[in-house]
Protein backbone atom coordinates (compact mmCIF):
# COMPACT_ATOMS: atom_id res chain seq x y z
CA UNK A 1 0.00 0.00 0.00
CA UNK A 2 1.20 3.52 -0.79
CA UNK A 3 2.19 5.87 1.99
CA UNK A 4 -0.02 8.90 2.66
CA UNK A 5 1.37 12.42 2.82
CA UNK A 6 -0.84 15.17 4.21
CA UNK A 7 -0.05 18.82 3.55
CA UNK A 8 -1.63 21.28 5.96
CA UNK A 9 -1.80 24.55 4.04
CA UNK A 10 -2.30 24.60 0.29
CA UNK A 11 -0.66 27.95 -0.45
CA UNK A 12 2.60 28.61 -2.26
CA UNK A 13 4.75 26.09 -0.41
CA UNK A 14 1.88 23.59 -0.09
CA UNK A 15 1.46 23.60 -3.87
CA UNK A 16 5.11 22.80 -4.59
CA UNK A 17 5.11 20.19 -1.83
CA UNK A 18 2.11 18.45 -3.39
CA UNK A 19 3.65 18.46 -6.84
CA UNK A 20 7.00 17.15 -5.68
CA UNK A 21 5.60 14.51 -3.32
CA UNK A 22 3.21 13.18 -5.95
CA UNK A 23 5.47 13.39 -8.99
CA UNK A 24 8.35 11.74 -7.09
CA UNK A 25 5.82 9.07 -6.03
CA UNK A 26 6.61 9.39 -2.35
CA UNK A 27 3.00 8.38 -1.70
CA UNK A 28 -0.60 9.54 -2.17
CA UNK A 29 -1.05 13.21 -1.34
CA UNK A 30 -3.86 15.11 0.34
CA UNK A 31 -3.80 18.90 0.56
CA UNK A 32 -5.78 20.41 3.46
CA UNK A 33 -6.66 24.12 3.57
CA UNK A 34 -9.34 26.26 5.18
CA UNK A 35 -10.11 28.00 1.87
CA UNK A 36 -12.86 26.11 0.06
CA UNK A 37 -11.97 24.89 -3.41
CA UNK A 38 -8.29 25.87 -3.20
CA UNK A 39 -6.87 22.48 -2.20
CA UNK A 40 -9.33 20.65 -4.46
CA UNK A 41 -8.45 22.87 -7.42
CA UNK A 42 -4.71 22.53 -6.96
CA UNK A 43 -5.03 18.79 -6.47
CA UNK A 44 -7.15 18.34 -9.60
CA UNK A 45 -4.72 20.33 -11.74
CA UNK A 46 -1.76 18.27 -10.49
CA UNK A 47 -3.62 14.98 -10.84
CA UNK A 48 -4.39 15.81 -14.46
CA UNK A 49 -0.70 16.49 -15.07
CA UNK A 50 0.41 13.19 -13.50
CA UNK A 51 0.20 11.14 -16.74
CA UNK A 52 2.73 13.51 -18.32
CA UNK A 53 5.35 12.56 -15.73
CA UNK A 54 4.12 8.99 -15.37
CA UNK A 55 3.24 9.34 -11.69
CA UNK A 56 0.53 7.10 -10.21
CA UNK A 57 0.25 8.84 -6.84
CA UNK A 58 -3.26 10.01 -6.05
CA UNK A 59 -3.70 13.70 -5.22
CA UNK A 60 -6.78 15.12 -3.48
CA UNK A 61 -7.88 18.23 -1.62
CA UNK A 62 -9.82 18.58 1.65
CA UNK A 63 -11.36 21.24 3.89
CA UNK A 64 -11.95 18.78 6.70
CA UNK A 65 -9.35 17.09 8.87
CA UNK A 66 -11.04 13.76 8.19
CA UNK A 67 -9.22 13.92 4.84
CA UNK A 68 -5.81 13.48 6.47
CA UNK A 69 -6.85 10.37 8.43
CA UNK A 70 -4.03 7.90 8.89
CA UNK A 71 -1.35 10.02 7.18
CA UNK A 72 2.22 8.73 7.52
CA UNK A 73 3.79 12.16 7.00
CA UNK A 74 2.29 15.59 7.70
CA UNK A 75 3.95 18.78 6.47
CA UNK A 76 2.58 22.01 7.93
CA UNK A 77 2.75 25.31 6.05
CA UNK A 78 -0.53 26.78 7.31
CA UNK A 79 -0.26 30.40 8.31
CA UNK A 80 0.77 33.82 7.08
CA UNK A 81 4.00 34.39 5.17
CA UNK A 82 6.20 37.49 5.39
CA UNK A 83 5.75 40.65 3.33
CA UNK A 84 8.51 43.25 2.81
CA UNK A 85 9.55 44.93 6.06
CA UNK A 86 8.34 42.07 8.25
CA UNK A 87 10.54 39.77 10.31
CA UNK A 88 9.60 36.13 10.82
CA UNK A 89 8.89 36.97 14.46
CA UNK A 90 6.16 39.44 13.40
CA UNK A 91 4.08 36.41 12.39
CA UNK A 92 4.03 34.90 15.89
CA UNK A 93 0.60 36.01 17.13
CA UNK A 94 -1.42 35.03 14.06
CA UNK A 95 0.39 31.83 13.28
CA UNK A 96 0.31 30.71 16.92
CA UNK A 97 -3.48 30.45 16.94
CA UNK A 98 -3.43 28.69 13.56
CA UNK A 99 -0.77 26.22 14.77
CA UNK A 100 -2.82 25.32 17.86
CA UNK A 101 -5.82 24.39 15.68
CA UNK A 102 -3.60 22.47 13.27
CA UNK A 103 -1.90 20.53 16.08
CA UNK A 104 -5.28 19.41 17.41
CA UNK A 105 -6.47 18.39 13.95
CA UNK A 106 -3.33 16.38 13.28
CA UNK A 107 -3.29 14.80 16.75
CA UNK A 108 -6.90 13.62 16.37
CA UNK A 109 -6.68 12.40 12.78
CA UNK A 110 -3.11 11.32 12.09
CA UNK A 111 -1.80 10.30 15.51
CA UNK A 112 1.09 8.21 14.16
CA UNK A 113 2.41 10.69 11.61
CA UNK A 114 5.92 12.05 11.28
CA UNK A 115 5.40 15.83 11.33
CA UNK A 116 7.50 18.47 9.61
CA UNK A 117 6.66 22.05 10.56
CA UNK A 118 7.50 24.85 8.10
CA UNK A 119 5.32 27.77 9.29
CA UNK A 120 7.14 30.76 10.77
CA UNK A 121 8.47 31.81 13.20
CA UNK A 122 9.75 28.27 12.79
CA UNK A 123 11.35 27.44 16.15
CA UNK A 124 8.29 28.75 18.02
CA UNK A 125 5.79 27.02 15.72
CA UNK A 126 7.40 23.59 15.96
CA UNK A 127 7.58 23.98 19.76
CA UNK A 128 3.86 24.83 19.81
CA UNK A 129 2.97 21.83 17.67
CA UNK A 130 4.90 19.51 19.99
CA UNK A 131 3.32 20.97 23.14
CA UNK A 132 -0.27 20.82 21.85
CA UNK A 133 -0.04 17.44 20.09
CA UNK A 134 1.97 15.65 22.76
CA UNK A 135 3.69 13.67 19.97
CA UNK A 136 7.10 12.19 20.82
CA UNK A 137 10.08 14.38 19.96
CA UNK A 138 11.41 12.05 17.25
CA UNK A 139 8.19 12.60 15.26
CA UNK A 140 8.08 16.42 15.39
CA UNK A 141 10.74 18.42 13.58
CA UNK A 142 11.12 21.85 12.01
CA UNK A 143 12.45 22.55 8.52
CA UNK A 144 14.98 25.38 8.54
CA UNK A 145 18.70 24.56 8.71
CA UNK A 146 18.50 22.34 5.63
CA UNK A 147 17.19 25.33 3.63
CA UNK A 148 19.62 27.83 5.15
CA UNK A 149 22.44 25.37 4.37
CA UNK A 150 21.18 24.95 0.77
CA UNK A 151 21.28 28.71 0.34
CA UNK A 152 24.89 28.89 1.54
CA UNK A 153 25.74 25.91 -0.69
CA UNK A 154 24.31 27.77 -3.68
CA UNK A 155 26.31 30.93 -2.96
CA UNK A 156 29.56 28.96 -2.53
CA UNK A 157 28.96 26.93 -5.71
CA UNK A 158 28.25 30.11 -7.73
CA UNK A 159 31.33 31.80 -6.26
CA UNK A 160 33.66 28.95 -7.22
CA UNK A 161 31.82 27.80 -10.35
CA UNK A 162 31.60 24.23 -9.05
CA UNK A 163 28.71 21.80 -8.80
CA UNK A 164 26.23 22.44 -6.00
CA UNK A 165 26.42 18.68 -5.40
CA UNK A 166 30.00 19.00 -4.15
CA UNK A 167 29.36 21.76 -1.62
CA UNK A 168 28.27 20.88 1.91
CA UNK A 169 27.31 23.41 4.55
CA UNK A 170 25.91 23.48 8.05
CA UNK A 171 23.78 26.31 9.42
CA UNK A 172 22.72 25.94 13.05
CA UNK A 173 20.72 27.90 15.64
CA UNK A 174 17.35 29.57 15.31
CA UNK A 175 15.78 30.19 11.90
CA UNK A 176 16.05 33.96 11.85
CA UNK A 177 18.53 36.80 11.73
CA UNK A 178 20.64 35.11 14.42
CA UNK A 179 21.20 31.83 12.50
CA UNK A 180 24.80 30.56 12.61
CA UNK A 181 26.39 29.47 9.32
CA UNK A 182 29.43 27.40 10.36
CA UNK A 183 32.14 28.40 7.91
CA UNK A 184 34.63 25.85 9.30
CA UNK A 185 32.29 23.04 8.34
CA UNK A 186 31.55 24.30 4.83
CA UNK A 187 33.52 22.32 2.27
CA UNK A 188 33.88 21.65 -1.44
CA UNK A 189 34.40 17.90 -1.82
CA UNK A 190 35.92 17.90 1.67
CA UNK A 191 38.15 20.97 1.14
CA UNK A 192 37.31 23.74 3.66
CA UNK A 193 36.12 26.87 1.81
CA UNK A 194 38.59 28.92 3.86
CA UNK A 195 41.29 27.46 1.55
CA UNK A 196 39.36 28.47 -1.59
CA UNK A 197 37.65 31.82 -0.88
CA UNK A 198 39.04 34.95 0.84
CA UNK A 199 37.91 35.72 4.39
CA UNK A 200 36.24 39.00 3.28
CA UNK A 201 34.27 37.25 0.56
CA UNK A 202 33.23 34.43 2.91
CA UNK A 203 31.84 37.09 5.28
CA UNK A 204 29.73 38.45 2.43
CA UNK A 205 28.38 34.99 1.57
CA UNK A 206 27.54 34.38 5.22
CA UNK A 207 25.68 37.69 5.45
CA UNK A 208 23.80 36.92 2.24
CA UNK A 209 22.80 33.54 3.70
CA UNK A 210 21.41 35.16 6.85
CA UNK A 211 19.38 37.59 4.77
CA UNK A 212 18.50 35.17 1.97
CA UNK A 213 14.84 34.74 2.94
CA UNK A 214 14.44 38.52 3.16
CA UNK A 215 16.17 39.00 -0.20
CA UNK A 216 13.47 36.87 -1.87
CA UNK A 217 10.66 38.62 0.05
CA UNK A 218 12.04 41.99 -1.11
CA UNK A 219 11.91 40.89 -4.74
CA UNK A 220 8.56 39.07 -4.67
CA UNK A 221 6.85 41.72 -2.52
CA UNK A 222 3.70 39.58 -2.13
CA UNK A 223 5.05 36.64 -0.12
CA UNK A 224 8.15 34.66 0.68
CA UNK A 225 10.31 31.93 -0.89
CA UNK A 226 8.36 28.78 -1.66
CA UNK A 227 10.26 26.48 -4.01
CA UNK A 228 13.43 26.01 -1.95
CA UNK A 229 11.48 25.62 1.33
CA UNK A 230 9.27 22.97 -0.28
CA UNK A 231 12.22 21.06 -1.72
CA UNK A 232 13.91 21.11 1.71
CA UNK A 233 10.84 19.63 3.43
CA UNK A 234 10.52 17.00 0.69
CA UNK A 235 14.13 15.89 1.33
CA UNK A 236 13.21 15.41 4.97
CA UNK A 237 10.01 13.49 4.16
CA UNK A 238 11.89 11.26 1.75
CA UNK A 239 14.61 10.53 4.34
CA UNK A 240 11.87 9.32 6.69
CA UNK A 241 9.81 7.37 4.15
CA UNK A 242 12.82 5.66 2.58
CA UNK A 243 14.80 5.28 5.83
CA UNK A 244 17.74 7.10 4.27
CA UNK A 245 19.53 8.08 7.53
CA UNK A 246 20.26 11.47 5.96
CA UNK A 247 22.10 14.08 8.01
CA UNK A 248 20.45 17.51 7.97
CA UNK A 249 20.36 20.56 10.17
CA UNK A 250 16.78 20.71 11.45
CA UNK A 251 14.94 22.26 14.37
CA UNK A 252 15.00 19.36 16.86
CA UNK A 253 13.90 19.24 20.48
CA UNK A 254 17.14 19.42 22.47
CA UNK A 255 17.09 17.81 25.88
CA UNK A 256 20.63 18.23 27.10
CA UNK A 257 22.33 18.31 23.68
CA UNK A 258 24.45 21.45 23.22
CA UNK A 259 23.54 22.29 26.85
CA UNK A 260 19.98 23.19 25.75
CA UNK A 261 16.99 22.03 27.78
CA UNK A 262 13.52 21.68 26.28
CA UNK A 263 13.89 23.98 23.29
CA UNK A 264 13.63 23.45 19.52
CA UNK A 265 16.83 24.73 17.90
CA UNK A 266 18.56 24.02 14.60
CA UNK A 267 21.12 21.23 15.08
CA UNK A 268 22.41 18.42 12.85
CA UNK A 269 20.43 15.20 13.14
CA UNK A 270 20.13 11.77 11.53
CA UNK A 271 16.76 11.31 9.81
CA UNK A 272 15.39 7.89 8.93
CA UNK A 273 12.41 5.63 9.54
CA UNK A 274 12.56 6.53 13.23
CA UNK A 275 12.12 10.23 12.37
CA UNK A 276 14.77 12.26 14.17
CA UNK A 277 16.86 9.24 15.16
CA UNK A 278 19.59 11.19 16.94
CA UNK A 279 21.18 14.59 17.24
CA UNK A 280 24.84 14.95 16.29
CA UNK A 281 26.87 17.19 18.57
CA UNK A 282 29.58 18.97 16.61
CA UNK A 283 32.42 20.81 18.26
CA UNK A 284 32.01 24.58 18.30
CA UNK A 285 34.93 26.96 18.93
CA UNK A 286 34.54 29.95 21.27
CA UNK A 287 33.34 32.36 18.55
CA UNK A 288 30.85 29.86 17.11
CA UNK A 289 29.58 29.00 20.58
CA UNK A 290 28.98 32.68 21.36
CA UNK A 291 26.90 33.15 18.21
CA UNK A 292 25.06 29.88 18.81
CA UNK A 293 24.24 30.84 22.41
CA UNK A 294 22.94 34.24 21.27
CA UNK A 295 20.74 32.49 18.72
CA UNK A 296 19.42 30.08 21.36
CA UNK A 297 18.68 33.05 23.66
CA UNK A 298 16.65 34.62 20.89
CA UNK A 299 14.60 31.42 20.44
CA UNK A 300 14.07 31.33 24.22
CA UNK A 301 12.68 34.89 24.18
CA UNK A 302 10.31 34.00 21.37
CA UNK A 303 9.10 30.81 23.03
CA UNK A 304 8.54 32.71 26.30
CA UNK A 305 5.80 34.68 24.51
CA UNK A 306 3.85 31.49 23.73
CA UNK A 307 0.78 30.68 25.80
CA UNK A 308 -0.49 27.19 25.06
P1 LIG B 1 0.81 31.06 1.72
O1 LIG B 1 0.99 30.95 0.25
O2 LIG B 1 0.15 32.28 2.27
O3 LIG B 1 0.03 29.74 2.21
C1 LIG B 1 -0.44 29.57 3.51
C2 LIG B 1 -1.72 28.78 3.43
O4 LIG B 1 -2.15 28.48 4.77
C3 LIG B 1 -2.88 29.51 2.74
O5 LIG B 1 -3.37 28.76 1.63
C4 LIG B 1 -3.92 29.61 3.83
O6 LIG B 1 -5.26 29.51 3.36
C5 LIG B 1 -3.57 28.45 4.72
N1 LIG B 1 -4.11 28.51 6.07
C6 LIG B 1 -4.32 29.62 6.84
N2 LIG B 1 -4.87 29.24 8.02
C7 LIG B 1 -5.01 27.89 7.99
C8 LIG B 1 -5.50 26.93 8.90
N3 LIG B 1 -5.98 27.29 10.09
N4 LIG B 1 -5.46 25.65 8.52
C9 LIG B 1 -4.98 25.26 7.31
N5 LIG B 1 -4.51 26.13 6.41
C10 LIG B 1 -4.52 27.43 6.74
O7 LIG B 1 2.22 30.96 2.48
P2 LIG B 1 3.52 30.07 2.06
O8 LIG B 1 3.07 28.74 1.59
O9 LIG B 1 4.39 30.90 1.19
O10 LIG B 1 4.25 29.97 3.48
C11 LIG B 1 3.68 29.20 4.52
C12 LIG B 1 4.41 29.41 5.84
O11 LIG B 1 5.76 28.94 5.71
C13 LIG B 1 4.54 30.86 6.31
O12 LIG B 1 4.35 30.95 7.70
C14 LIG B 1 5.97 31.23 5.96
O13 LIG B 1 6.49 32.26 6.78
C15 LIG B 1 6.67 29.92 6.23
N6 LIG B 1 7.99 29.77 5.58
C16 LIG B 1 8.93 29.13 6.29
C17 LIG B 1 10.20 28.95 5.75
C18 LIG B 1 11.26 28.28 6.56
O14 LIG B 1 12.37 28.15 6.09
C19 LIG B 1 10.96 27.76 7.87
C20 LIG B 1 10.48 29.42 4.46
C21 LIG B 1 9.48 30.06 3.75
C22 LIG B 1 8.21 30.23 4.32
Coordinates of C-alpha atoms in Angstrom, one line a residue, residues 60-199:
X60 CA -6.8 15.1 -3.5
X61 CA -7.9 18.2 -1.6
X62 CA -9.8 18.6 1.6
X63 CA -11.4 21.2 3.9
X64 CA -11.9 18.8 6.7
X65 CA -9.3 17.1 8.9
X66 CA -11.0 13.8 8.2
X67 CA -9.2 13.9 4.8
X68 CA -5.8 13.5 6.5
X69 CA -6.8 10.4 8.4
X70 CA -4.0 7.9 8.9
X71 CA -1.3 10.0 7.2
X72 CA 2.2 8.7 7.5
X73 CA 3.8 12.2 7.0
X74 CA 2.3 15.6 7.7
X75 CA 4.0 18.8 6.5
X76 CA 2.6 22.0 7.9
X77 CA 2.7 25.3 6.0
X78 CA -0.5 26.8 7.3
X79 CA -0.3 30.4 8.3
X80 CA 0.8 33.8 7.1
X81 CA 4.0 34.4 5.2
X82 CA 6.2 37.5 5.4
X83 CA 5.7 40.7 3.3
X84 CA 8.5 43.2 2.8
X85 CA 9.6 44.9 6.1
X86 CA 8.3 42.1 8.2
X87 CA 10.5 39.8 10.3
X88 CA 9.6 36.1 10.8
X89 CA 8.9 37.0 14.5
X90 CA 6.2 39.4 13.4
X91 CA 4.1 36.4 12.4
X92 CA 4.0 34.9 15.9
X93 CA 0.6 36.0 17.1
X94 CA -1.4 35.0 14.1
X95 CA 0.4 31.8 13.3
X96 CA 0.3 30.7 16.9
X97 CA -3.5 30.4 16.9
X98 CA -3.4 28.7 13.6
X99 CA -0.8 26.2 14.8
X100 CA -2.8 25.3 17.9
X101 CA -5.8 24.4 15.7
X102 CA -3.6 22.5 13.3
X103 CA -1.9 20.5 16.1
X104 CA -5.3 19.4 17.4
X105 CA -6.5 18.4 13.9
X106 CA -3.3 16.4 13.3
X107 CA -3.3 14.8 16.7
X108 CA -6.9 13.6 16.4
X109 CA -6.7 12.4 12.8
X110 CA -3.1 11.3 12.1
X111 CA -1.8 10.3 15.5
X112 CA 1.1 8.2 14.2
X113 CA 2.4 10.7 11.6
X114 CA 5.9 12.0 11.3
X115 CA 5.4 15.8 11.3
X116 CA 7.5 18.5 9.6
X117 CA 6.7 22.1 10.6
X118 CA 7.5 24.8 8.1
X119 CA 5.3 27.8 9.3
X120 CA 7.1 30.8 10.8
X121 CA 8.5 31.8 13.2
X122 CA 9.8 28.3 12.8
X123 CA 11.3 27.4 16.2
X124 CA 8.3 28.8 18.0
X125 CA 5.8 27.0 15.7
X126 CA 7.4 23.6 16.0
X127 CA 7.6 24.0 19.8
X128 CA 3.9 24.8 19.8
X129 CA 3.0 21.8 17.7
X130 CA 4.9 19.5 20.0
X131 CA 3.3 21.0 23.1
X132 CA -0.3 20.8 21.9
X133 CA 0.0 17.4 20.1
X134 CA 2.0 15.6 22.8
X135 CA 3.7 13.7 20.0
X136 CA 7.1 12.2 20.8
X137 CA 10.1 14.4 20.0
X138 CA 11.4 12.1 17.2
X139 CA 8.2 12.6 15.3
X140 CA 8.1 16.4 15.4
X141 CA 10.7 18.4 13.6
X142 CA 11.1 21.8 12.0
X143 CA 12.4 22.6 8.5
X144 CA 15.0 25.4 8.5
X145 CA 18.7 24.6 8.7
X146 CA 18.5 22.3 5.6
X147 CA 17.2 25.3 3.6
X148 CA 19.6 27.8 5.2
X149 CA 22.4 25.4 4.4
X150 CA 21.2 24.9 0.8
X151 CA 21.3 28.7 0.3
X152 CA 24.9 28.9 1.5
X153 CA 25.7 25.9 -0.7
X154 CA 24.3 27.8 -3.7
X155 CA 26.3 30.9 -3.0
X156 CA 29.6 29.0 -2.5
X157 CA 29.0 26.9 -5.7
X158 CA 28.2 30.1 -7.7
X159 CA 31.3 31.8 -6.3
X160 CA 33.7 28.9 -7.2
X161 CA 31.8 27.8 -10.4
X162 CA 31.6 24.2 -9.1
X163 CA 28.7 21.8 -8.8
X164 CA 26.2 22.4 -6.0
X165 CA 26.4 18.7 -5.4
X166 CA 30.0 19.0 -4.2
X167 CA 29.4 21.8 -1.6
X168 CA 28.3 20.9 1.9
X169 CA 27.3 23.4 4.6
X170 CA 25.9 23.5 8.0
X171 CA 23.8 26.3 9.4
X172 CA 22.7 25.9 13.1
X173 CA 20.7 27.9 15.6
X174 CA 17.3 29.6 15.3
X175 CA 15.8 30.2 11.9
X176 CA 16.1 34.0 11.8
X177 CA 18.5 36.8 11.7
X178 CA 20.6 35.1 14.4
X179 CA 21.2 31.8 12.5
X180 CA 24.8 30.6 12.6
X181 CA 26.4 29.5 9.3
X182 CA 29.4 27.4 10.4
X183 CA 32.1 28.4 7.9
X184 CA 34.6 25.8 9.3
X185 CA 32.3 23.0 8.3
X186 CA 31.6 24.3 4.8
X187 CA 33.5 22.3 2.3
X188 CA 33.9 21.6 -1.4
X189 CA 34.4 17.9 -1.8
X190 CA 35.9 17.9 1.7
X191 CA 38.1 21.0 1.1
X192 CA 37.3 23.7 3.7
X193 CA 36.1 26.9 1.8
X194 CA 38.6 28.9 3.9
X195 CA 41.3 27.5 1.5
X196 CA 39.4 28.5 -1.6
X197 CA 37.7 31.8 -0.9
X198 CA 39.0 35.0 0.8
X199 CA 37.9 35.7 4.4

